[in-house]
Amino acid sequence: MGDKANAHPGAAGRAMTAGQPSSVRNVVLVGHSGSGKTTLVEAMALTAGAVKRAGRVEDGGTVSDYDEIEHRRQRSVQLSLVPLEWDGCKINLLDTPGYADFVGELRAGLRAADAALFVVSAAQEADAVAGSCRAVWEECAAVGMPRAIVVTHLDTARVDFDGLTAVLARIFGGDDPDAVLPLYVPVLGAQQPDGHAPATGLVGLLTERIFDYGSGERAELPPDEAQRPLIAAARDRLIEGIIAESEDETLMDRYLGGEEIDLATLVADLEKAVARGSFHPVLAAAPAAPGGRQGLGTVELLDLVTRGFPTPLERRTPAVTTPEGQPRPAVVCDPDGPLVAEVVKTSSDPYVGRLSLVRVFSGTLRPDETVHVSGHGLADRGHEVQDLHEADERVGALSAPFGRQQRQLDACVAGDIACVAKLSRAETGDTLSAKDDPLLMEPWHMPDPLLPLAVRAHGKADEDKLSQGLSRLVAEDPAMRLEQNQDTHQVVLWCLGEAHRDVALERLRSRYGVQVDVVPHKVSLRETFGNRAGGRGRHVKQSGGHGQFAICEIEVEPLPPGSGIEFVDKVVGGAVPRQFIPSVEKGVRAQAARGLLSGYPLVDVRVTLLDGKAHSVDSSDAAFQTAGALALREAAADTRIDLLEPVAAVSVLVPDEYVGTVLSDLSGRRGRVVGTEQAAGGRTLVRADVPEIEIGRYAVELRSLSHGTGRFDRAYARHEPMPPQIAGKVREAAGA
């Protein structure tokens, strides 16, 4: 694998089309921010001839990071597709952001891909690698997705490659470290003044041949006898690892018996094990030297993708049903089968308009045909899944994205990925199917955004555009959630982190022309009575002509949490006429909704109407509503009013070494630990009840506490009385 002296690069500047699924490879790149994913995509495209150095973005961007926001921030913030051609195959490289705030883009890439390249920088600490990649690795393992590891920055970092591969085997190999082994080891060049020697080539462990990249062009050199003793141990371990994964059960016995296993058998078994997802080779790569075309290891990497990674025909397609939920037979990756495609990303182009990145799982998608769009939102992210929505839409132009360019396509066959223009009703996660045979794919999971961003329009002109701008922002990025909070009357955009938040604000301003002000986020506080109390409401006015007369007496007592407002009528003798009793209740409930001391709604009380007076002429519905409200306010003035705060049930998953830190931090947030339990991979799940007012920024702070390795979810549990000293500060801030 990767031992061909020459390859067949695709031509730059034209759209590549896939004739059959067998010629397609869909590969997602996963890795920590700064690991070099985007640079690696550029190097692979350069090696394949899909992009020329002179054709790069003028301001220093790449074919993958072409968005202005990415240029300003110097990092990827969105999923991008880079198609290239190698050895007769079309390779769709899906470059994902490495920063945790943009994990929604990573999820979209995983949905569209059939295999994954985990990119690891030799300059990164092991903790950073484990924190950013281990959860995704386990997720890929759960569905059997093939994976390989690419080590970058060998040209700049002083690194012990053998030691690094041992660390990678520990992080990713788990119980089977021999399933994570290098295929090549770097050849070091002359030592630099700073003491480190850059990698200039690779030694193939199976063939023992040397591939030199020192000139910027790959050159194959004859076996170096001096290298053989140095790589013998690594070569023996690789061969044993390949044989252990072989479907030929006699191979290991023959090898241990001293038989020399021929190279063709080893390579064939290696390719099968990689495609099966049971063996994960480690490779090394670096960009080409100035003036060069081929970066170190890029030919070997492209060979691995085309020969070791599976075709779409070999991957299981997500289950489908009818829009009504009736099961349908499993979908097969067949260009002549029924159309089943999915929108994995939605974006806006200033010239083309709305663009949908679509993975076709079955059938063939063609321009100008009418398709059925159906969707139920993505899987539950801590709130209710959206209702099913359906529509028929006409497919616009099909294209293959390449940086800022859109290269026109005549069709997109099963297994391939393309951009579809002007699908105005299709959202991320929606299914495209035949108009006369509508289908719906099972949803894919998105993380629950847990960092609140409360916004309001900056000016009058922004008010008119705010709602539309936010709606379009959420439609493009389903990892965001929009909330119109009826209790606090705030517009809240829930994000995954501070970087995610900042990009959202920048897109609102630059893409949709909406200026917003960020305001402090409020939690939904409540009030309740601390003790039983009585009140008298007297509303008597006479100003000549028709007057107002209503008197009522009530008793208020606290109820258990979650009881709401209970109204009881105990009037006897007709002191309050029957037609005005509902008026008293209406006035009480209206005042309870407005709040008493701090302006927060009153809950969990029983209000009993005991007595009152009426006038045959001056009493009215409005008068008794006012009297009921006055009676409730008087009762509140004579007793203690407790401030209730929402409490969230929080589950925190962290490596064992951070459990103590997390427990201490939760205690400082007034949290009550409910329990802990061991989880897989040396991690602990901590369950606690924590006031929501204390965890507004927990999505950011947990990341810092656990060095990016922890994650959490939250759900509303109940309202509880707030400690008096804290309640006093809240009321003071509210002006109560």
XYZ file of C-alpha atoms in Angstrom:
736
model
C 0.000 0.000 0.000
C 1.511 3.301 -1.033
C 4.456 1.744 -2.871
C 3.615 2.870 -6.413
C 6.299 5.021 -7.933
C 3.807 7.000 -9.962
C 0.128 7.839 -9.571
C -2.534 9.266 -11.805
C -3.349 12.786 -10.665
C -6.573 14.453 -11.654
C -6.628 17.593 -13.727
C -7.002 20.890 -11.939
C -9.809 23.252 -12.796
C -12.531 20.829 -13.819
C -15.321 19.134 -11.933
C -14.734 15.496 -11.185
C -17.682 13.175 -11.543
C -18.076 9.685 -10.190
C -19.409 7.164 -12.666
C -20.012 4.422 -10.082
C -20.018 4.210 -6.264
C -17.041 1.856 -6.449
C -14.856 4.761 -7.614
C -15.809 7.074 -4.696
C -14.079 7.483 -1.325
C -15.655 9.765 1.273
C -13.137 10.629 4.006
C -13.593 12.966 6.980
C -10.566 14.565 8.654
C -10.762 14.724 12.444
C -8.305 16.353 14.792
C -7.511 18.961 17.419
C -7.421 22.600 16.418
C -3.946 23.313 15.033
C -3.221 19.694 14.180
C -2.817 20.572 10.501
C -5.959 19.134 8.896
C -6.485 22.005 6.467
C -2.789 22.105 5.537
C -2.922 18.354 4.950
C -5.949 18.721 2.655
C -4.051 21.363 0.704
C -0.979 19.117 0.458
C -3.049 16.167 -0.762
C -4.810 18.340 -3.324
C -1.466 19.688 -4.504
C -0.030 16.180 -4.855
C -3.121 15.016 -6.754
C -2.873 17.962 -9.124
C -6.278 19.293 -8.057
C -4.801 22.637 -7.030
C -1.695 24.548 -8.035
C 0.410 26.725 -5.791
C -0.356 29.732 -7.944
C -4.057 29.064 -7.536
C -4.170 29.460 -3.774
C -6.214 32.181 -2.180
C -4.187 35.359 -2.465
C -4.470 36.400 1.170
C -2.918 33.206 2.478
C -6.019 31.041 2.741
C -6.360 27.532 1.381
C -8.761 25.752 -0.893
C -10.477 24.467 2.252
C -10.481 27.611 4.445
C -11.838 30.211 2.040
C -14.449 31.958 4.208
C -13.566 35.504 5.329
C -14.322 34.621 8.949
C -11.824 31.761 8.720
C -9.214 34.117 7.278
C -9.662 36.575 10.135
C -9.635 33.903 12.821
C -6.892 31.795 11.223
C -8.767 28.544 11.800
C -11.555 26.465 10.303
C -15.061 27.188 11.572
C -17.132 25.163 9.127
C -17.222 21.880 7.234
C -15.749 22.092 3.759
C -15.614 19.606 0.896
C -12.535 19.249 -1.323
C -12.905 16.684 -4.126
C -9.824 15.356 -5.879
C -8.906 12.436 -8.100
C -6.261 9.790 -7.512
C -5.577 6.506 -9.223
C -8.968 6.480 -10.952
C -10.940 7.274 -7.782
C -12.797 10.392 -6.771
C -11.872 11.279 -3.189
C -14.193 13.599 -1.274
C -12.134 15.073 1.569
C -14.343 16.519 4.307
C -12.290 19.006 6.323
C -13.800 19.667 9.756
C -12.991 22.321 12.368
C -10.857 21.055 15.233
C -12.143 23.440 17.873
C -14.747 21.907 20.192
C -17.187 24.775 19.638
C -17.758 23.595 16.056
C -18.434 19.934 16.778
C -21.735 20.289 14.895
C -19.709 20.649 11.700
C -17.734 17.546 12.664
C -20.981 15.588 13.140
C -22.087 16.582 9.657
C -18.758 15.370 8.248
C -19.081 12.033 10.047
C -22.573 11.577 8.602
C -21.355 12.145 5.048
C -18.177 10.053 5.314
C -17.382 6.359 5.021
C -13.945 6.529 6.695
C -11.978 8.878 8.942
C -8.437 10.246 9.055
C -7.457 11.294 12.575
C -4.844 14.020 12.235
C -2.422 14.360 15.149
C 0.310 16.970 15.462
C 3.651 15.728 16.704
C 3.880 18.992 18.629
C 0.716 18.352 20.671
C 0.522 16.928 24.158
C -1.075 13.512 24.595
C -3.831 15.012 26.781
C -4.873 17.356 23.986
C -5.047 14.472 21.534
C -7.069 12.327 23.907
C -9.414 15.144 24.852
C -10.274 16.149 21.311
C -10.250 12.806 19.548
C -11.020 9.919 21.878
C -14.786 10.475 22.042
C -15.003 10.743 18.247
C -12.786 7.656 17.865
C -15.154 5.684 20.103
C -18.130 6.974 18.157
C -16.565 5.766 14.888
C -15.715 2.430 16.498
C -19.342 1.958 17.579
C -20.493 2.029 13.943
C -17.430 0.232 12.552
C -16.120 3.202 10.580
C -12.575 2.579 9.278
C -9.945 4.899 10.737
C -6.317 5.759 10.143
C -4.000 8.182 11.943
C -1.810 10.798 10.270
C 1.022 12.422 12.211
C 1.797 15.960 11.052
C 4.371 18.637 11.874
C 7.253 16.204 11.694
C 9.057 18.877 9.701
C 8.978 21.361 12.563
C 8.725 19.412 15.798
C 11.466 17.658 17.716
C 9.731 14.341 18.203
C 10.372 10.736 19.118
C 8.271 9.028 16.451
C 8.454 5.613 18.111
C 7.397 7.103 21.430
C 4.573 9.020 19.772
C 3.176 5.935 18.050
C 3.247 4.129 21.394
C 1.167 6.955 22.895
C -1.270 6.787 19.980
C -1.620 3.036 20.447
C -2.449 3.613 24.117
C -4.985 6.363 23.384
C -6.709 4.758 20.406
C -5.875 1.060 20.704
C -7.516 0.485 24.075
C -7.467 -3.242 24.750
C -5.744 -3.940 21.412
C -2.735 -1.610 20.994
C -1.385 -3.842 18.205
C -4.281 -2.644 16.041
C -2.667 0.834 15.919
C 0.746 0.544 14.254
C 2.847 2.613 11.813
C 3.187 1.613 8.153
C 6.130 3.961 7.608
C 8.795 5.554 9.790
C 10.354 8.929 8.974
C 13.872 9.381 7.648
C 15.568 12.326 9.307
C 17.662 14.829 7.395
C 20.606 16.925 8.477
C 20.482 18.379 11.958
C 19.469 22.043 12.113
C 21.091 24.750 14.285
C 18.284 24.432 16.813
C 19.200 20.774 17.315
C 16.310 19.101 15.569
C 16.462 17.109 12.350
C 13.477 17.460 9.980
C 11.943 14.431 8.289
C 12.900 14.237 4.600
C 11.503 10.844 3.672
C 9.816 7.644 4.763
C 10.819 4.012 5.065
C 8.091 1.500 4.174
C 8.112 -1.076 6.947
C 6.734 -3.854 4.749
C 8.870 -3.247 1.654
C 11.854 -1.663 3.455
C 12.048 0.771 0.550
C 12.829 4.448 1.051
C 10.675 7.249 -0.374
C 12.589 10.492 -0.425
C 10.743 13.838 -0.507
C 13.753 16.072 0.056
C 13.506 17.666 -3.394
C 9.750 18.306 -3.209
C 9.124 15.374 -5.565
C 8.775 11.803 -4.349
C 11.710 9.617 -5.339
C 12.004 5.904 -4.609
C 15.390 4.707 -3.433
C 16.683 1.145 -3.142
C 16.559 -0.588 0.255
C 19.120 0.739 2.684
C 20.909 -2.083 4.472
C 21.816 0.293 7.294
C 18.129 0.970 7.966
C 17.061 -2.652 8.332
C 18.331 -3.259 11.882
C 16.747 0.031 12.989
C 13.293 -0.856 11.726
C 13.373 -4.634 12.346
C 11.376 -4.556 15.592
C 8.736 -2.199 14.183
C 8.491 -4.295 11.013
C 8.040 -7.560 12.926
C 5.339 -6.023 15.100
C 3.513 -4.657 12.043
C 3.570 -8.032 10.304
C 2.272 -9.752 13.429
C -0.458 -7.124 13.762
C -1.558 -7.659 10.145
C -1.523 -11.430 10.477
C -3.581 -11.212 13.692
C -6.316 -9.481 11.676
C -6.095 -11.875 8.738
C -9.132 -13.932 7.771
C -6.712 -16.811 7.081
C -6.509 -18.520 10.469
C -3.505 -20.611 9.389
C -1.360 -17.600 8.615
C -0.224 -16.952 12.194
C 0.824 -20.555 12.742
C 2.758 -20.524 9.487
C 4.472 -17.251 10.427
C 5.386 -18.421 13.920
C 6.673 -21.621 12.361
C 9.254 -19.587 10.475
C 7.537 -19.348 7.087
C 8.171 -16.107 5.178
C 4.776 -14.574 4.331
C 4.855 -13.028 0.880
C 4.355 -9.281 0.546
C 1.240 -9.528 -1.652
C -0.583 -11.541 1.026
C 0.375 -9.061 3.754
C -0.732 -6.054 1.708
C -4.033 -7.703 0.770
C -4.776 -8.617 4.407
C -3.765 -5.121 5.518
C -6.159 -3.469 3.062
C -9.011 -5.751 4.137
C -8.377 -5.082 7.842
C -8.316 -1.314 7.282
C -11.535 -1.385 5.260
C -13.142 -3.588 7.913
C -12.241 -1.089 10.632
C -10.220 -3.563 12.716
C -6.724 -2.215 11.955
C -5.702 1.449 12.100
C -2.430 2.313 10.371
C -0.332 5.280 11.444
C 1.189 7.421 8.680
C 3.223 10.620 8.606
C 2.741 13.661 6.404
C 4.096 17.156 5.864
C 3.491 19.869 3.229
C 5.763 20.158 0.233
C 8.892 22.258 0.464
C 8.782 25.625 -1.359
C 8.698 24.948 -5.081
C 7.801 21.296 -4.560
C 4.628 19.529 -5.610
C 4.471 16.492 -3.382
C 4.442 16.793 0.399
C 6.036 14.143 2.562
C 3.776 11.118 2.886
C 0.943 12.478 0.731
C 1.347 9.819 -1.968
C 1.274 7.084 0.668
C -1.775 8.659 2.263
C -3.665 8.938 -1.034
C -2.824 5.311 -1.784
C -4.175 4.281 1.606
C -7.429 6.130 0.940
C -7.978 4.595 -2.488
C -6.823 1.052 -1.693
C -7.588 0.623 2.012
C -10.670 2.694 2.737
C -14.072 1.266 1.760
C -16.294 2.362 -1.079
C -19.852 3.566 -0.324
C -20.985 0.093 -1.448
C -19.327 -1.393 1.638
C -20.900 0.915 4.212
C -24.255 0.466 5.926
C -26.796 3.087 4.878
C -28.899 4.715 7.645
C -32.357 3.231 8.080
C -35.289 4.786 6.232
C -39.026 4.943 6.875
C -41.980 6.621 5.255
C -42.661 10.149 6.554
C -45.429 8.588 8.657
C -42.913 6.281 10.341
C -43.646 3.017 8.547
C -40.426 0.945 8.119
C -39.025 0.420 4.645
C -36.467 -2.084 3.338
C -32.816 -1.164 3.847
C -31.487 1.220 1.224
C -28.741 -0.080 -1.070
C -26.077 2.155 -2.612
C -27.285 1.785 -6.193
C -27.314 4.592 -8.784
C -30.408 2.992 -10.331
C -32.227 2.554 -7.007
C -34.834 4.837 -5.404
C -33.562 8.328 -4.634
C -32.468 8.762 -1.021
C -30.221 11.722 -0.243
C -29.609 13.885 2.807
C -28.728 17.530 3.411
C -25.658 17.452 5.671
C -24.933 21.187 5.619
C -26.717 24.387 4.632
C -24.953 27.644 3.791
C -25.463 30.927 1.970
C -23.425 32.223 -0.932
C -23.644 35.944 -1.778
C -23.828 35.138 -5.496
C -25.532 31.734 -5.712
C -27.851 32.070 -2.723
C -28.705 29.115 -0.524
C -26.490 26.052 -0.995
C -27.160 22.576 0.386
C -24.361 20.046 0.710
C -26.010 16.715 -0.091
C -24.809 13.122 0.320
C -26.624 10.767 -2.052
C -27.100 7.337 -0.469
C -29.206 5.744 -3.226
C -30.338 6.640 -6.732
C -29.038 9.527 -8.819
C -29.732 13.211 -8.212
C -30.101 15.369 -11.305
C -30.609 19.105 -11.873
C -34.103 20.440 -12.551
C -35.923 17.377 -11.196
C -38.593 17.744 -8.528
C -37.865 15.932 -5.271
C -39.730 15.442 -2.017
C -38.168 17.121 1.037
C -39.016 15.677 4.445
C -37.442 16.226 7.834
C -38.084 15.998 11.552
C -35.200 18.049 12.819
C -32.035 16.413 14.111
C -32.020 14.092 17.095
C -33.007 15.439 20.499
C -30.509 18.002 21.829
C -32.118 18.570 25.228
C -35.352 19.883 23.774
C -38.226 18.536 21.731
C -37.547 17.321 18.214
C -39.161 19.517 15.582
C -42.419 18.429 13.985
C -42.260 16.666 10.634
C -42.150 19.066 7.703
C -42.606 18.140 4.052
C -42.528 19.898 0.698
C -41.859 19.291 -2.983
C -38.962 21.290 -4.423
C -37.229 21.644 -7.738
C -33.524 20.859 -7.645
C -31.341 23.702 -8.864
C -27.869 23.414 -10.334
C -25.565 20.682 -9.045
C -21.951 21.539 -8.407
C -18.749 20.312 -6.813
C -17.378 22.928 -4.384
C -13.723 23.814 -4.629
C -12.904 26.714 -2.371
C -14.926 29.694 -3.535
C -15.624 28.025 -6.874
C -18.633 25.892 -7.726
C -17.871 23.512 -10.587
C -20.971 22.356 -12.415
C -22.037 18.697 -12.363
C -24.442 16.869 -14.651
C -25.523 14.398 -11.950
C -24.601 13.021 -8.533
C -24.704 9.224 -8.206
C -25.230 7.111 -5.107
C -22.236 7.393 -2.792
C -21.148 10.826 -4.014
C -21.504 14.299 -2.497
C -22.516 17.519 -4.253
C -23.863 21.009 -3.655
C -27.468 21.735 -4.625
C -28.529 25.310 -5.274
C -31.739 27.002 -4.141
C -33.414 24.310 -2.050
C -35.273 26.990 -0.126
C -37.288 24.640 2.103
C -34.638 22.012 2.844
C -32.798 22.248 6.148
C -29.788 20.399 7.516
C -30.769 16.814 8.260
C -33.650 16.716 5.749
C -34.146 13.808 3.359
C -34.495 14.216 -0.412
C -36.431 11.432 -2.126
C -38.611 10.790 -5.166
C -41.803 12.830 -5.314
C -43.933 9.702 -5.789
C -42.061 7.678 -3.135
C -41.294 9.952 -0.162
C -38.852 8.596 2.415
C -37.304 9.771 5.676
C -33.845 8.827 6.995
C -33.174 8.188 10.661
C -31.854 11.365 12.319
C -28.261 11.920 13.320
C -27.310 13.301 16.677
C -26.160 16.832 17.343
C -24.745 18.089 20.645
C -27.007 20.136 22.874
C -25.822 23.779 22.835
C -25.419 24.821 26.471
C -23.980 28.354 26.382
C -26.752 30.996 26.347
C -26.438 34.232 24.368
C -29.215 36.748 25.038
C -29.508 39.386 22.303
C -31.691 42.314 21.329
C -31.814 44.449 18.215
C -29.362 47.352 18.281
C -31.747 49.753 16.582
C -35.119 50.062 14.914
C -33.774 48.994 11.531
C -32.307 45.844 13.109
C -35.610 44.855 14.744
C -37.173 44.168 11.362
C -34.284 41.904 10.286
C -33.468 40.201 13.593
C -36.024 37.404 13.480
C -35.221 36.422 9.896
C -31.471 36.651 10.461
C -31.595 34.425 13.553
C -33.867 31.908 11.828
C -31.522 31.628 8.854
C -28.516 31.337 11.167
C -30.095 28.404 13.041
C -31.226 26.749 9.793
C -27.619 26.814 8.556
C -26.112 25.676 11.857
C -28.310 23.158 13.692
C -25.802 23.078 16.552
C -27.380 26.401 17.554
C -30.797 26.646 19.152
C -33.066 29.687 19.168
C -35.302 30.316 22.178
C -37.986 32.930 22.724
C -38.185 32.766 26.525
C -41.715 33.587 27.591
C -40.732 34.007 31.251
C -37.803 36.399 30.847
C -38.978 37.890 27.516
C -35.494 37.402 26.111
C -34.342 36.171 22.724
C -31.686 33.559 23.502
C -29.321 31.924 21.026
C -27.851 28.782 22.580
C -24.299 28.029 21.382
C -21.606 25.422 22.025
C -18.954 27.825 23.296
C -17.492 31.306 23.100
C -15.924 30.851 19.655
C -19.216 29.472 18.341
C -20.970 32.496 19.849
C -18.530 34.981 18.341
C -18.859 33.452 14.862
C -22.658 33.625 15.158
C -22.527 37.335 16.009
C -20.080 37.982 13.175
C -22.286 36.165 10.670
C -25.349 38.077 11.823
C -23.508 41.318 11.219
C -21.603 40.555 8.016
C -23.884 38.092 6.236
C -27.351 39.261 7.265
C -26.712 42.909 8.114
C -28.127 42.645 11.645
C -26.529 44.517 14.525
C -27.401 43.139 17.961
C -26.585 44.021 21.543
C -25.586 41.223 23.901
C -27.433 41.478 27.227
C -27.045 39.461 30.454
C -28.875 36.173 30.268
C -31.685 35.773 32.790
C -32.904 32.548 34.342
C -36.600 31.960 34.999
C -36.995 32.867 38.676
C -40.249 32.467 40.627
C -41.761 33.692 43.883
C -43.837 31.854 46.468
C -45.256 32.443 49.945
C -43.086 31.288 52.817
C -46.027 31.161 55.263
C -49.798 31.399 55.392
C -51.133 34.966 55.115
C -54.373 36.836 54.606
C -55.214 39.921 52.576
C -58.114 42.274 51.921
C -58.651 43.961 48.603
C -60.830 47.071 48.591
C -61.537 48.870 45.333
C -64.125 51.597 45.927
C -64.299 54.714 43.761
C -67.093 57.245 43.379
C -66.605 60.230 41.124
C -70.132 61.036 40.122
C -72.165 58.817 37.901
C -71.320 55.108 37.666
C -68.725 54.112 40.333
C -66.611 51.063 41.142
C -67.162 48.867 44.184
C -65.543 45.533 45.076
C -64.204 44.123 48.341
C -62.769 40.639 48.816
C -60.899 38.807 51.538
C -58.511 35.983 50.759
C -56.170 33.581 52.493
C -52.917 32.408 50.831
C -50.976 29.312 51.842
C -47.877 27.708 50.274
C -48.154 24.437 48.359
C -45.564 21.791 47.388
C -43.270 22.599 44.440
C -44.904 22.210 41.057
C -48.435 22.881 42.296
C -48.899 26.148 40.412
C -51.758 28.432 41.465
C -54.800 26.855 43.060
C -57.951 28.971 43.609
C -60.646 27.890 46.092
C -64.054 29.519 46.634
C -65.344 29.392 50.253
C -67.711 32.334 50.116
C -71.000 31.753 51.941
C -74.246 33.694 51.949
C -73.638 35.370 48.613
C -71.259 37.989 50.039
C -69.576 37.957 46.635
C -72.118 37.330 43.860
C -71.465 34.142 41.914
C -70.841 35.998 38.644
C -67.927 37.930 40.216
C -66.057 34.992 41.776
C -64.324 34.179 38.446
C -63.399 37.870 38.276
C -61.592 37.649 41.620
C -59.730 34.549 40.393
C -58.791 36.296 37.167
C -57.393 39.264 39.085
C -55.435 37.006 41.439
C -53.910 35.018 38.578
C -53.020 38.165 36.639
C -51.236 39.616 39.679
C -49.469 36.288 40.291
C -48.166 36.310 36.714
C -46.826 39.868 37.193
C -45.142 38.944 40.481
C -45.185 40.651 43.858
C -41.855 41.874 45.216
C -39.337 41.277 42.429
C -41.510 41.015 39.364
C -41.121 37.245 39.053
C -44.222 35.038 38.661
C -45.869 33.701 41.823
C -46.278 29.910 41.953
C -47.145 27.050 44.299
C -49.811 28.699 46.446
C -53.462 28.094 47.247
C -55.602 31.245 47.253
C -58.906 30.876 49.112
C -61.666 33.470 48.699
C -63.347 33.772 52.123
C -65.593 36.826 52.069
C -66.333 40.115 50.362
C -68.877 42.789 49.559
C -70.601 43.973 46.419
C -72.811 46.860 45.290
C -75.917 46.285 43.235
C -74.994 49.077 40.785
C -71.271 49.863 41.068
C -69.830 46.327 41.237
C -68.379 44.943 37.988
C -66.031 42.344 36.574
C -63.196 44.879 36.306
C -63.709 46.076 39.885
C -63.468 42.570 41.348
C -60.405 41.784 39.205
C -58.706 44.833 40.719
C -59.822 43.870 44.234
C -58.437 40.339 43.819
C -55.044 41.712 42.755
C -54.987 44.171 45.677
C -55.836 41.395 48.145
C -52.922 39.267 46.925
C -50.512 42.198 47.216
C -51.671 42.922 50.788
C -51.227 39.273 51.769
C -47.670 39.369 50.400
C -46.855 42.434 52.445
C -47.556 40.561 55.696
C -45.394 37.461 55.184
C -42.102 36.185 53.860
C -41.859 35.818 50.100
C -39.317 33.252 48.955
C -37.460 33.588 45.680
C -37.354 30.304 43.755
C -34.567 29.483 41.319
C -34.478 26.760 38.661
C -32.273 23.783 39.453
C -30.770 21.648 36.694
C -29.958 17.959 36.826
C -26.376 17.940 35.512
C -24.390 14.930 34.305
C -20.634 15.468 33.880
C -18.432 12.878 32.141
C -14.702 13.355 32.807
C -11.535 11.267 32.975
C -10.925 9.882 36.458
C -8.024 12.251 37.139
C -10.346 15.270 36.969
C -13.154 13.945 39.189
C -11.864 15.687 42.319
C -11.536 19.005 40.505
C -15.050 18.722 39.092
C -16.594 17.772 42.453
C -14.909 20.716 44.155
C -16.069 23.080 41.434
C -19.669 21.837 41.598
C -19.657 22.342 45.356
C -18.558 25.941 44.825
C -21.571 26.386 42.540
C -23.955 25.298 45.337
C -24.326 21.944 43.619
C -25.456 18.790 45.399
C -23.779 15.646 44.101
C -26.352 12.904 43.613
C -23.865 10.172 42.766
C -20.923 9.009 40.697
C -20.462 5.940 38.548
C -17.666 4.457 36.515
C -17.839 4.802 32.736
C -15.853 3.199 29.943
C -12.362 4.384 29.055
C -11.210 5.369 32.554
C -13.883 8.016 32.992
C -16.429 8.856 35.680
C -19.976 10.134 35.339
C -20.852 12.680 38.025
C -24.521 13.478 38.616
C -25.469 16.604 40.521
C -28.278 19.097 41.040
C -26.984 22.627 40.411
C -28.816 25.998 40.366
C -29.054 27.201 36.768
C -27.862 30.660 37.740
C -24.494 29.077 38.630
C -23.888 27.211 35.346
C -24.499 29.846 32.683
C -20.870 29.544 31.494
C -20.255 25.958 32.562
C -19.834 24.861 28.929
C -16.706 27.033 28.792
C -15.468 26.529 32.338
C -15.692 22.719 32.315
C -13.536 22.681 29.197
C -10.875 24.630 31.090
C -11.161 22.488 34.234
C -10.780 19.212 32.335
C -8.331 20.399 29.649
C -10.964 19.816 26.988
C -11.673 16.217 28.003
C -14.972 16.689 29.877
C -18.492 17.091 28.620
C -21.845 17.521 30.294
C -25.548 17.729 29.733
C -28.287 19.365 31.730
C -32.046 19.177 32.114
C -34.486 21.227 34.144
C -35.324 19.457 37.411
C -37.388 21.838 39.575
C -37.504 25.240 41.273
C -36.105 25.549 44.799
C -35.913 28.418 47.333
C -32.849 30.565 46.824
C -30.642 31.233 49.883
C -31.726 34.539 51.522
C -28.383 36.286 51.070
C -28.314 35.501 47.348
C -32.021 36.303 46.939
C -31.358 39.691 48.514
C -28.676 40.487 45.934
C -30.926 39.395 43.076
C -33.789 41.571 44.332
C -31.428 44.485 44.805
C -30.208 44.102 41.232
C -33.825 43.946 40.033
C -34.652 47.131 41.929
C -37.064 45.401 44.301
